PDB file of C-alpha atoms in Angstrom:
ATOM      1  CA  MET A   9     -16.668  -6.973 -15.673  1.00 80.00           C
ATOM      2  CA  PHE A  10     -15.157  -3.521 -15.103  1.00 96.00           C
ATOM      3  CA  ALA A  11     -18.432  -1.698 -15.731  1.00 96.00           C
ATOM      4  CA  VAL A  12     -20.239  -3.870 -13.178  1.00 97.00           C
ATOM      5  CA  ALA A  13     -17.562  -3.253 -10.530  1.00 97.00           C
ATOM      6  CA  ILE A  14     -17.715   0.495 -11.108  1.00 98.00           C
ATOM      7  CA  LYS A  15     -21.524   0.520 -11.012  1.00 97.00           C
ATOM      8  CA  GLN A  16     -21.513  -1.363  -7.700  1.00 98.00           C
ATOM      9  CA  TYR A  17     -18.937   1.044  -6.239  1.00 98.00           C
ATOM     10  CA  LEU A  18     -20.962   4.115  -7.239  1.00 98.00           C
ATOM     11  CA  GLU A  19     -24.202   2.679  -5.869  1.00 98.00           C
ATOM     12  CA  ARG A  20     -22.568   1.634  -2.588  1.00 96.00           C
ATOM     13  CA  HIS A  21     -21.260   5.140  -1.877  1.00 97.00           C
ATOM     14  CA  GLY A  22     -23.995   7.170  -3.528  1.00 97.00           C
ATOM     15  CA  PHE A  23     -21.641   8.800  -6.048  1.00 98.00           C
ATOM     16  CA  GLU A  24     -22.800   9.805  -9.522  1.00 97.00           C
ATOM     17  CA  SER A  25     -19.647   8.929 -11.447  1.00 97.00           C
ATOM     18  CA  ILE A  26     -15.887   8.441 -11.280  1.00 98.00           C
ATOM     19  CA  ASN A  27     -13.954  11.448 -12.546  1.00 98.00           C
ATOM     20  CA  LEU A  28     -10.459   9.994 -12.419  1.00 98.00           C
ATOM     21  CA  LYS A  29      -7.667  12.489 -11.742  1.00 98.00           C
ATOM     22  CA  ALA A  30      -5.129  10.459  -9.768  1.00 98.00           C
ATOM     23  CA  VAL A  31      -4.009   6.920  -8.981  1.00 98.00           C
ATOM     24  CA  LEU A  32      -2.642   6.251  -5.486  1.00 98.00           C
ATOM     25  CA  PHE A  33      -0.242   3.308  -5.201  1.00 98.00           C
ATOM     26  CA  ASP A  34       0.941   1.400  -2.167  1.00 96.00           C
ATOM     27  CA  MET A  35       4.714   0.694  -2.199  1.00 94.00           C
ATOM     28  CA  ASP A  36       5.734  -2.740  -0.901  1.00 91.00           C
ATOM     29  CA  GLY A  37       4.322  -5.513  -3.045  1.00 92.00           C
ATOM     30  CA  VAL A  38       3.065  -2.938  -5.558  1.00 96.00           C
ATOM     31  CA  LEU A  39       6.021  -0.834  -6.714  1.00 97.00           C
ATOM     32  CA  TYR A  40       8.547  -3.417  -5.564  1.00 95.00           C
ATOM     33  CA  ASP A  41       8.516  -7.181  -5.145  1.00 93.00           C
ATOM     34  CA  SER A  42       9.815  -6.557  -1.631  1.00 88.00           C
ATOM     35  CA  MET A  43       7.534  -8.541   0.648  1.00 87.00           C
ATOM     36  CA  PRO A  44       9.720 -11.697   0.786  1.00 90.00           C
ATOM     37  CA  ASN A  45      12.578  -9.542   2.156  1.00 91.00           C
ATOM     38  CA  HIS A  46      10.260  -7.821   4.612  1.00 90.00           C
ATOM     39  CA  ALA A  47       8.961 -11.169   5.874  1.00 92.00           C
ATOM     40  CA  VAL A  48      12.494 -12.361   6.656  1.00 95.00           C
ATOM     41  CA  ALA A  49      13.447  -9.046   8.292  1.00 95.00           C
ATOM     42  CA  TRP A  50      10.337  -9.101  10.467  1.00 96.00           C
ATOM     43  CA  GLN A  51      10.944 -12.650  11.637  1.00 96.00           C
ATOM     44  CA  GLU A  52      14.638 -12.163  12.408  1.00 97.00           C
ATOM     45  CA  SER A  53      14.245  -8.812  14.161  1.00 97.00           C
ATOM     46  CA  MET A  54      11.247  -9.707  16.293  1.00 97.00           C
ATOM     47  CA  LYS A  55      12.919 -12.922  17.476  1.00 97.00           C
ATOM     48  CA  LYS A  56      15.511 -10.717  19.184  1.00 97.00           C
ATOM     49  CA  PHE A  57      12.743  -9.174  21.272  1.00 97.00           C
ATOM     50  CA  GLY A  58      11.030 -12.442  22.145  1.00 96.00           C
ATOM     51  CA  ILE A  59       8.252 -11.989  19.571  1.00 97.00           C
ATOM     52  CA  GLU A  60       7.307 -14.856  17.273  1.00 96.00           C
ATOM     53  CA  MET A  61       6.298 -13.502  13.877  1.00 94.00           C
ATOM     54  CA  THR A  62       5.638 -15.731  10.878  1.00 93.00           C
ATOM     55  CA  ALA A  63       5.831 -14.910   7.189  1.00 89.00           C
ATOM     56  CA  ASP A  64       2.024 -15.026   7.085  1.00 87.00           C
ATOM     57  CA  ASP A  65       1.935 -12.450   9.912  1.00 90.00           C
ATOM     58  CA  ALA A  66       4.187 -10.165   7.868  1.00 89.00           C
ATOM     59  CA  TYR A  67       1.947 -10.408   4.802  1.00 86.00           C
ATOM     60  CA  ALA A  68      -1.283 -10.061   6.806  1.00 84.00           C
ATOM     61  CA  THR A  69      -0.099  -6.860   8.530  1.00 86.00           C
ATOM     62  CA  GLU A  70       1.618  -5.375   5.473  1.00 84.00           C
ATOM     63  CA  GLY A  71       0.617  -1.778   4.891  1.00 79.00           C
ATOM     64  CA  ALA A  72       0.194  -0.881   8.552  1.00 82.00           C
ATOM     65  CA  ARG A  73       2.709   1.395  10.260  1.00 84.00           C
ATOM     66  CA  GLY A  74       5.563  -0.762  11.515  1.00 88.00           C
ATOM     67  CA  VAL A  75       5.285   0.613  15.055  1.00 91.00           C
ATOM     68  CA  ASP A  76       1.582  -0.246  15.119  1.00 91.00           C
ATOM     69  CA  THR A  77       2.293  -3.815  14.057  1.00 94.00           C
ATOM     70  CA  ILE A  78       4.939  -4.164  16.773  1.00 96.00           C
ATOM     71  CA  ARG A  79       2.707  -2.741  19.504  1.00 96.00           C
ATOM     72  CA  MET A  80      -0.055  -5.127  18.470  1.00 95.00           C
ATOM     73  CA  MET A  81       2.287  -8.161  18.490  1.00 96.00           C
ATOM     74  CA  VAL A  82       3.784  -7.246  21.872  1.00 97.00           C
ATOM     75  CA  LEU A  83       0.332  -6.829  23.417  1.00 97.00           C
ATOM     76  CA  LYS A  84      -0.865 -10.100  21.918  1.00 96.00           C
ATOM     77  CA  GLN A  85       2.151 -12.208  22.891  1.00 97.00           C
ATOM     78  CA  GLN A  86       3.539 -10.499  25.995  1.00 96.00           C
ATOM     79  CA  GLY A  87       0.389  -8.922  27.387  1.00 96.00           C
ATOM     80  CA  ARG A  88       1.880  -5.455  27.756  1.00 96.00           C
ATOM     81  CA  GLU A  89       1.292  -2.119  26.095  1.00 96.00           C
ATOM     82  CA  ILE A  90       4.433  -0.313  24.958  1.00 96.00           C
ATOM     83  CA  GLU A  91       5.007   3.301  24.031  1.00 96.00           C
ATOM     84  CA  GLU A  92       5.616   4.269  20.431  1.00 93.00           C
ATOM     85  CA  ALA A  93       9.240   5.144  21.247  1.00 96.00           C
ATOM     86  CA  GLU A  94       9.985   1.555  22.313  1.00 97.00           C
ATOM     87  CA  ALA A  95       8.199   0.202  19.249  1.00 96.00           C
ATOM     88  CA  GLN A  96      10.267   2.551  17.084  1.00 94.00           C
ATOM     89  CA  ARG A  97      13.512   1.149  18.515  1.00 96.00           C
ATOM     90  CA  MET A  98      12.326  -2.356  17.649  1.00 97.00           C
ATOM     91  CA  TYR A  99      11.280  -1.197  14.189  1.00 93.00           C
ATOM     92  CA  ASP A 100      14.711   0.355  13.649  1.00 94.00           C
ATOM     93  CA  GLU A 101      16.233  -3.109  14.108  1.00 96.00           C
ATOM     94  CA  LYS A 102      13.812  -4.532  11.558  1.00 94.00           C
ATOM     95  CA  SER A 103      14.796  -1.740   9.157  1.00 90.00           C
ATOM     96  CA  ARG A 104      18.493  -2.404   9.694  1.00 93.00           C
ATOM     97  CA  ILE A 105      18.119  -6.075   8.780  1.00 95.00           C
ATOM     98  CA  PHE A 106      15.942  -5.245   5.771  1.00 91.00           C
ATOM     99  CA  HIS A 107      18.484  -2.806   4.339  1.00 88.00           C
ATOM    100  CA  GLU A 108      21.274  -5.368   4.648  1.00 93.00           C
ATOM    101  CA  MET A 109      19.377  -7.675   2.295  1.00 91.00           C
ATOM    102  CA  PRO A 110      19.624  -7.598  -1.530  1.00 92.00           C
ATOM    103  CA  GLU A 111      17.603  -4.782  -3.098  1.00 89.00           C
ATOM    104  CA  ALA A 112      14.106  -5.891  -4.061  1.00 91.00           C
ATOM    105  CA  PRO A 113      13.327  -5.715  -7.786  1.00 95.00           C
ATOM    106  CA  ILE A 114      10.818  -3.338  -9.339  1.00 97.00           C
ATOM    107  CA  MET A 115       7.468  -5.069  -9.778  1.00 97.00           C
ATOM    108  CA  PRO A 116       7.010  -6.322 -13.362  1.00 97.00           C
ATOM    109  CA  GLY A 117       4.394  -4.261 -15.188  1.00 98.00           C
ATOM    110  CA  ILE A 118       4.334  -1.282 -12.815  1.00 98.00           C
ATOM    111  CA  LYS A 119       6.305   1.123 -15.010  1.00 98.00           C
ATOM    112  CA  GLU A 120       4.266   0.177 -18.061  1.00 98.00           C
ATOM    113  CA  LEU A 121       1.103   0.899 -16.058  1.00 98.00           C
ATOM    114  CA  MET A 122       2.393   4.245 -14.797  1.00 98.00           C
ATOM    115  CA  THR A 123       3.405   5.236 -18.330  1.00 98.00           C
ATOM    116  CA  GLN A 124      -0.207   4.765 -19.463  1.00 98.00           C
ATOM    117  CA  ILE A 125      -1.557   6.674 -16.464  1.00 98.00           C
ATOM    118  CA  LYS A 126       0.778   9.607 -17.078  1.00 98.00           C
ATOM    119  CA  ALA A 127      -0.008   9.594 -20.806  1.00 98.00           C
ATOM    120  CA  GLY A 128      -3.686   9.957 -19.878  1.00 97.00           C
ATOM    121  CA  GLY A 129      -2.936  13.112 -17.900  1.00 97.00           C
ATOM    122  CA  LYS A 130      -3.571  11.557 -14.471  1.00 98.00           C
ATOM    123  CA  GLU A 131      -1.490  12.239 -11.383  1.00 97.00           C
ATOM    124  CA  ILE A 132       0.347   9.476  -9.521  1.00 98.00           C
ATOM    125  CA  GLY A 133       0.742   9.329  -5.747  1.00 98.00           C
ATOM    126  CA  ILE A 134       2.405   6.858  -3.397  1.00 97.00           C
ATOM    127  CA  VAL A 135       0.817   5.963  -0.046  1.00 96.00           C
ATOM    128  CA  THR A 136       2.959   3.712   2.137  1.00 92.00           C
ATOM    129  CA  GLY A 137       2.965   2.648   5.753  1.00 85.00           C
ATOM    130  CA  SER A 138       6.753   2.738   5.684  1.00 81.00           C
ATOM    131  CA  GLY A 139       8.767   5.408   7.423  1.00 73.00           C
ATOM    132  CA  GLN A 140      12.131   4.285   6.057  1.00 70.00           C
ATOM    133  CA  LYS A 141      13.827   7.239   4.375  1.00 76.00           C
ATOM    134  CA  PRO A 142      16.111   5.112   2.145  1.00 78.00           C
ATOM    135  CA  LEU A 143      13.012   3.555   0.581  1.00 78.00           C
ATOM    136  CA  ILE A 144      11.540   6.982  -0.160  1.00 82.00           C
ATOM    137  CA  LYS A 145      14.798   7.980  -1.840  1.00 88.00           C
ATOM    138  CA  ARG A 146      14.620   4.838  -3.930  1.00 90.00           C
ATOM    139  CA  ILE A 147      11.087   5.683  -5.068  1.00 94.00           C
ATOM    140  CA  LEU A 148      12.327   9.038  -6.350  1.00 94.00           C
ATOM    141  CA  LYS A 149      15.275   7.342  -8.089  1.00 95.00           C
ATOM    142  CA  ASP A 150      13.192   4.613  -9.742  1.00 97.00           C
ATOM    143  CA  PHE A 151       9.916   6.473 -10.347  1.00 97.00           C
ATOM    144  CA  GLY A 152      10.967  10.125 -10.467  1.00 96.00           C
ATOM    145  CA  GLU A 153       9.513  10.532 -13.956  1.00 97.00           C
ATOM    146  CA  PHE A 154       6.063   9.718 -12.531  1.00 98.00           C
ATOM    147  CA  VAL A 155       5.964  11.092  -8.969  1.00 97.00           C
ATOM    148  CA  ASP A 156       7.670  13.748  -6.839  1.00 94.00           C
ATOM    149  CA  GLU A 157       8.197  13.840  -3.083  1.00 93.00           C
ATOM    150  CA  SER A 158       5.186  16.097  -2.471  1.00 95.00           C
ATOM    151  CA  HIS A 159       2.944  13.269  -3.698  1.00 97.00           C
ATOM    152  CA  ILE A 160       4.392  10.599  -1.364  1.00 96.00           C
ATOM    153  CA  THR A 161       2.522   9.833   1.869  1.00 95.00           C
ATOM    154  CA  THR A 162       4.452   7.935   4.557  1.00 92.00           C
ATOM    155  CA  ALA A 163       3.994   6.756   8.139  1.00 86.00           C
ATOM    156  CA  TYR A 164       5.198  10.175   9.294  1.00 88.00           C
ATOM    157  CA  ASP A 165       2.233  11.921   7.645  1.00 93.00           C
ATOM    158  CA  VAL A 166      -0.464  10.194   9.701  1.00 92.00           C
ATOM    159  CA  LYS A 167      -1.138   9.200  13.286  1.00 89.00           C
ATOM    160  CA  ARG A 168      -3.415   6.336  12.295  1.00 92.00           C
ATOM    161  CA  GLY A 169      -2.075   3.973   9.656  1.00 90.00           C
ATOM    162  CA  LYS A 170      -3.827   1.422   7.458  1.00 93.00           C
ATOM    163  CA  PRO A 171      -6.476  -0.056   7.743  1.00 94.00           C
ATOM    164  CA  ASN A 172      -7.735   3.381   8.811  1.00 96.00           C
ATOM    165  CA  PRO A 173      -8.617   5.700   5.908  1.00 98.00           C
ATOM    166  CA  ASP A 174      -6.168   8.410   7.032  1.00 97.00           C
ATOM    167  CA  PRO A 175      -3.241   7.494   4.713  1.00 96.00           C
ATOM    168  CA  TYR A 176      -5.390   7.568   1.584  1.00 98.00           C
ATOM    169  CA  LEU A 177      -7.298  10.657   2.688  1.00 98.00           C
ATOM    170  CA  THR A 178      -3.886  12.316   3.052  1.00 98.00           C
ATOM    171  CA  GLY A 179      -2.975  11.005  -0.393  1.00 98.00           C
ATOM    172  CA  LEU A 180      -6.068  12.718  -1.807  1.00 98.00           C
ATOM    173  CA  LYS A 181      -5.014  15.997  -0.178  1.00 98.00           C
ATOM    174  CA  LYS A 182      -1.501  15.724  -1.589  1.00 97.00           C
ATOM    175  CA  ALA A 183      -2.950  15.062  -5.036  1.00 97.00           C
ATOM    176  CA  GLY A 184      -4.613  18.473  -4.944  1.00 95.00           C
ATOM    177  CA  GLY A 185      -7.467  18.060  -2.481  1.00 98.00           C
ATOM    178  CA  LEU A 186      -9.329  15.465  -4.516  1.00 98.00           C
ATOM    179  CA  ASN A 187     -12.641  13.813  -3.689  1.00 98.00           C
ATOM    180  CA  PRO A 188     -12.823  10.017  -3.243  1.00 98.00           C
ATOM    181  CA  TRP A 189     -14.507   9.541  -6.632  1.00 98.00           C
ATOM    182  CA  GLU A 190     -11.599  11.276  -8.349  1.00 98.00           C
ATOM    183  CA  ALA A 191      -8.987   8.608  -7.607  1.00 98.00           C
ATOM    184  CA  PHE A 192      -8.116   4.919  -7.688  1.00 98.00           C
ATOM    185  CA  VAL A 193      -6.214   3.047  -4.985  1.00 98.00           C
ATOM    186  CA  VAL A 194      -3.872   0.191  -5.961  1.00 98.00           C
ATOM    187  CA  GLU A 195      -3.067  -2.249  -3.150  1.00 97.00           C
ATOM    188  CA  ASN A 196      -1.767  -5.778  -2.607  1.00 95.00           C
ATOM    189  CA  ALA A 197      -2.593  -6.380   1.072  1.00 92.00           C
ATOM    190  CA  PRO A 198      -5.854  -6.730   3.028  1.00 94.00           C
ATOM    191  CA  LEU A 199      -5.104  -3.879   5.456  1.00 94.00           C
ATOM    192  CA  GLY A 200      -4.319  -1.568   2.554  1.00 95.00           C
ATOM    193  CA  VAL A 201      -7.468  -2.581   0.701  1.00 97.00           C
ATOM    194  CA  ARG A 202      -9.515  -1.876   3.823  1.00 97.00           C
ATOM    195  CA  ALA A 203      -7.880   1.556   4.096  1.00 97.00           C
ATOM    196  CA  GLY A 204      -8.752   2.455   0.506  1.00 98.00           C
ATOM    197  CA  VAL A 205     -12.317   1.235   0.930  1.00 98.00           C
ATOM    198  CA  ALA A 206     -12.657   3.146   4.226  1.00 98.00           C
ATOM    199  CA  ALA A 207     -11.579   6.292   2.369  1.00 98.00           C
ATOM    200  CA  ARG A 208     -14.422   5.544  -0.129  1.00 98.00           C
ATOM    201  CA  ILE A 209     -11.982   5.365  -3.053  1.00 98.00           C
ATOM    202  CA  PHE A 210     -12.353   2.770  -5.836  1.00 98.00           C
ATOM    203  CA  THR A 211      -9.828   0.198  -4.622  1.00 98.00           C
ATOM    204  CA  ILE A 212      -8.020  -2.195  -6.945  1.00 98.00           C
ATOM    205  CA  ALA A 213      -6.222  -5.197  -5.432  1.00 98.00           C
ATOM    206  CA  VAL A 214      -3.319  -6.864  -7.229  1.00 97.00           C
ATOM    207  CA  ASN A 215      -2.465 -10.222  -5.675  1.00 95.00           C
ATOM    208  CA  THR A 216       1.337 -10.137  -5.875  1.00 93.00           C
ATOM    209  CA  GLY A 217       1.861 -12.187  -2.687  1.00 86.00           C
ATOM    210  CA  PRO A 218       1.039 -15.639  -1.283  1.00 84.00           C
ATOM    211  CA  LEU A 219      -2.278 -14.785   0.355  1.00 85.00           C
ATOM    212  CA  PRO A 220      -5.395 -16.332  -1.218  1.00 90.00           C
ATOM    213  CA  ALA A 221      -7.220 -13.975  -3.571  1.00 94.00           C
ATOM    214  CA  GLN A 222     -10.333 -14.374  -1.442  1.00 95.00           C
ATOM    215  CA  VAL A 223      -8.582 -12.565   1.430  1.00 93.00           C
ATOM    216  CA  LEU A 224      -8.386  -9.423  -0.717  1.00 96.00           C
ATOM    217  CA  LEU A 225     -11.970  -9.810  -1.882  1.00 96.00           C
ATOM    218  CA  ASP A 226     -13.094 -10.271   1.729  1.00 97.00           C
ATOM    219  CA  ALA A 227     -11.410  -6.927   2.479  1.00 97.00           C
ATOM    220  CA  ASN A 228     -13.924  -5.521  -0.056  1.00 97.00           C
ATOM    221  CA  ALA A 229     -11.623  -4.757  -2.983  1.00 98.00           C
ATOM    222  CA  ASP A 230     -13.681  -3.312  -5.835  1.00 98.00           C
ATOM    223  CA  LEU A 231     -11.576  -5.105  -8.437  1.00 98.00           C
ATOM    224  CA  LEU A 232      -8.913  -7.830  -8.355  1.00 98.00           C
ATOM    225  CA  PHE A 233      -6.062  -8.647 -10.729  1.00 98.00           C
ATOM    226  CA  PRO A 234      -3.790 -11.690 -10.287  1.00 96.00           C
ATOM    227  CA  LYS A 235      -0.636  -9.735 -11.135  1.00 96.00           C
ATOM    228  CA  MET A 236       0.522  -6.250 -12.106  1.00 97.00           C
ATOM    229  CA  THR A 237       1.144  -7.093 -15.761  1.00 98.00           C
ATOM    230  CA  ASP A 238      -2.524  -8.114 -16.085  1.00 98.00           C
ATOM    231  CA  PHE A 239      -3.578  -4.789 -14.589  1.00 98.00           C
ATOM    232  CA  SER A 240      -1.347  -2.904 -17.020  1.00 98.00           C
ATOM    233  CA  ASP A 241      -2.684  -4.893 -19.977  1.00 98.00           C
ATOM    234  CA  ASN A 242      -6.271  -4.050 -18.981  1.00 98.00           C
ATOM    235  CA  TRP A 243      -5.764  -0.376 -18.089  1.00 98.00           C
ATOM    236  CA  LYS A 244      -7.296   1.014 -21.273  1.00 97.00           C
ATOM    237  CA  SER A 245     -10.353  -1.229 -20.947  1.00 97.00           C
ATOM    238  CA  LEU A 246     -10.842  -0.139 -17.347  1.00 98.00           C
ATOM    239  CA  ILE A 247     -10.639   3.546 -18.261  1.00 97.00           C
ATOM    240  CA  MET A 248     -13.154   3.069 -21.065  1.00 96.00           C
ATOM    241  CA  SER A 249     -15.570   1.550 -18.523  1.00 95.00           C
ATOM    242  CA  ILE A 250     -15.704   4.648 -16.312  1.00 93.00           C
TER     243      ILE A 250
END
């Protein structure tokens, strides 16, 4: 299964082989089981601004810059284009509500996976659409043995967020100026999968949320796991297939 997925990826992009040097992880829904909290925070905050946002909307737009999601929702529902500064003020309210909620747990299986990656001499990077500084601090607290701040890409590092390739192209630069065939992307959301694919990186989807698996496959994920523990359990087999 893994060998076929890798062969198809190489043929699609015209690459000779994967020479894995780094694994780039999304944050929400990948490092942390945080999407249920985000869904509630999105719904409660946007209601204050006259925007109706459902839990499905939150999951479907996960990975994009928060200000981009807000500008899109305002245009769609209110028919007006707003400046990024106004969207940022709305996003700040969403962030405030989110940080008042109980802290989201670390995703089961993620540390076991990172331990194997580090043991294999590969670098680890984080690529998130979030711009919330407390979350970045938490990454360093929880995953400091695997990643440092110079390898974290946030909303502040790019002008175009996911599903554009920019976040993961920046992640490649922060990992030492790597080529697309020298990394994996690990994502849980369709916009994030599309961003990894657009950056021509082998993109692995882990379906940690409520969206149908087919949604991630339709976003052109190269490989799909039903949960992070399954990915961790199959890491060695995947590496042997490269």
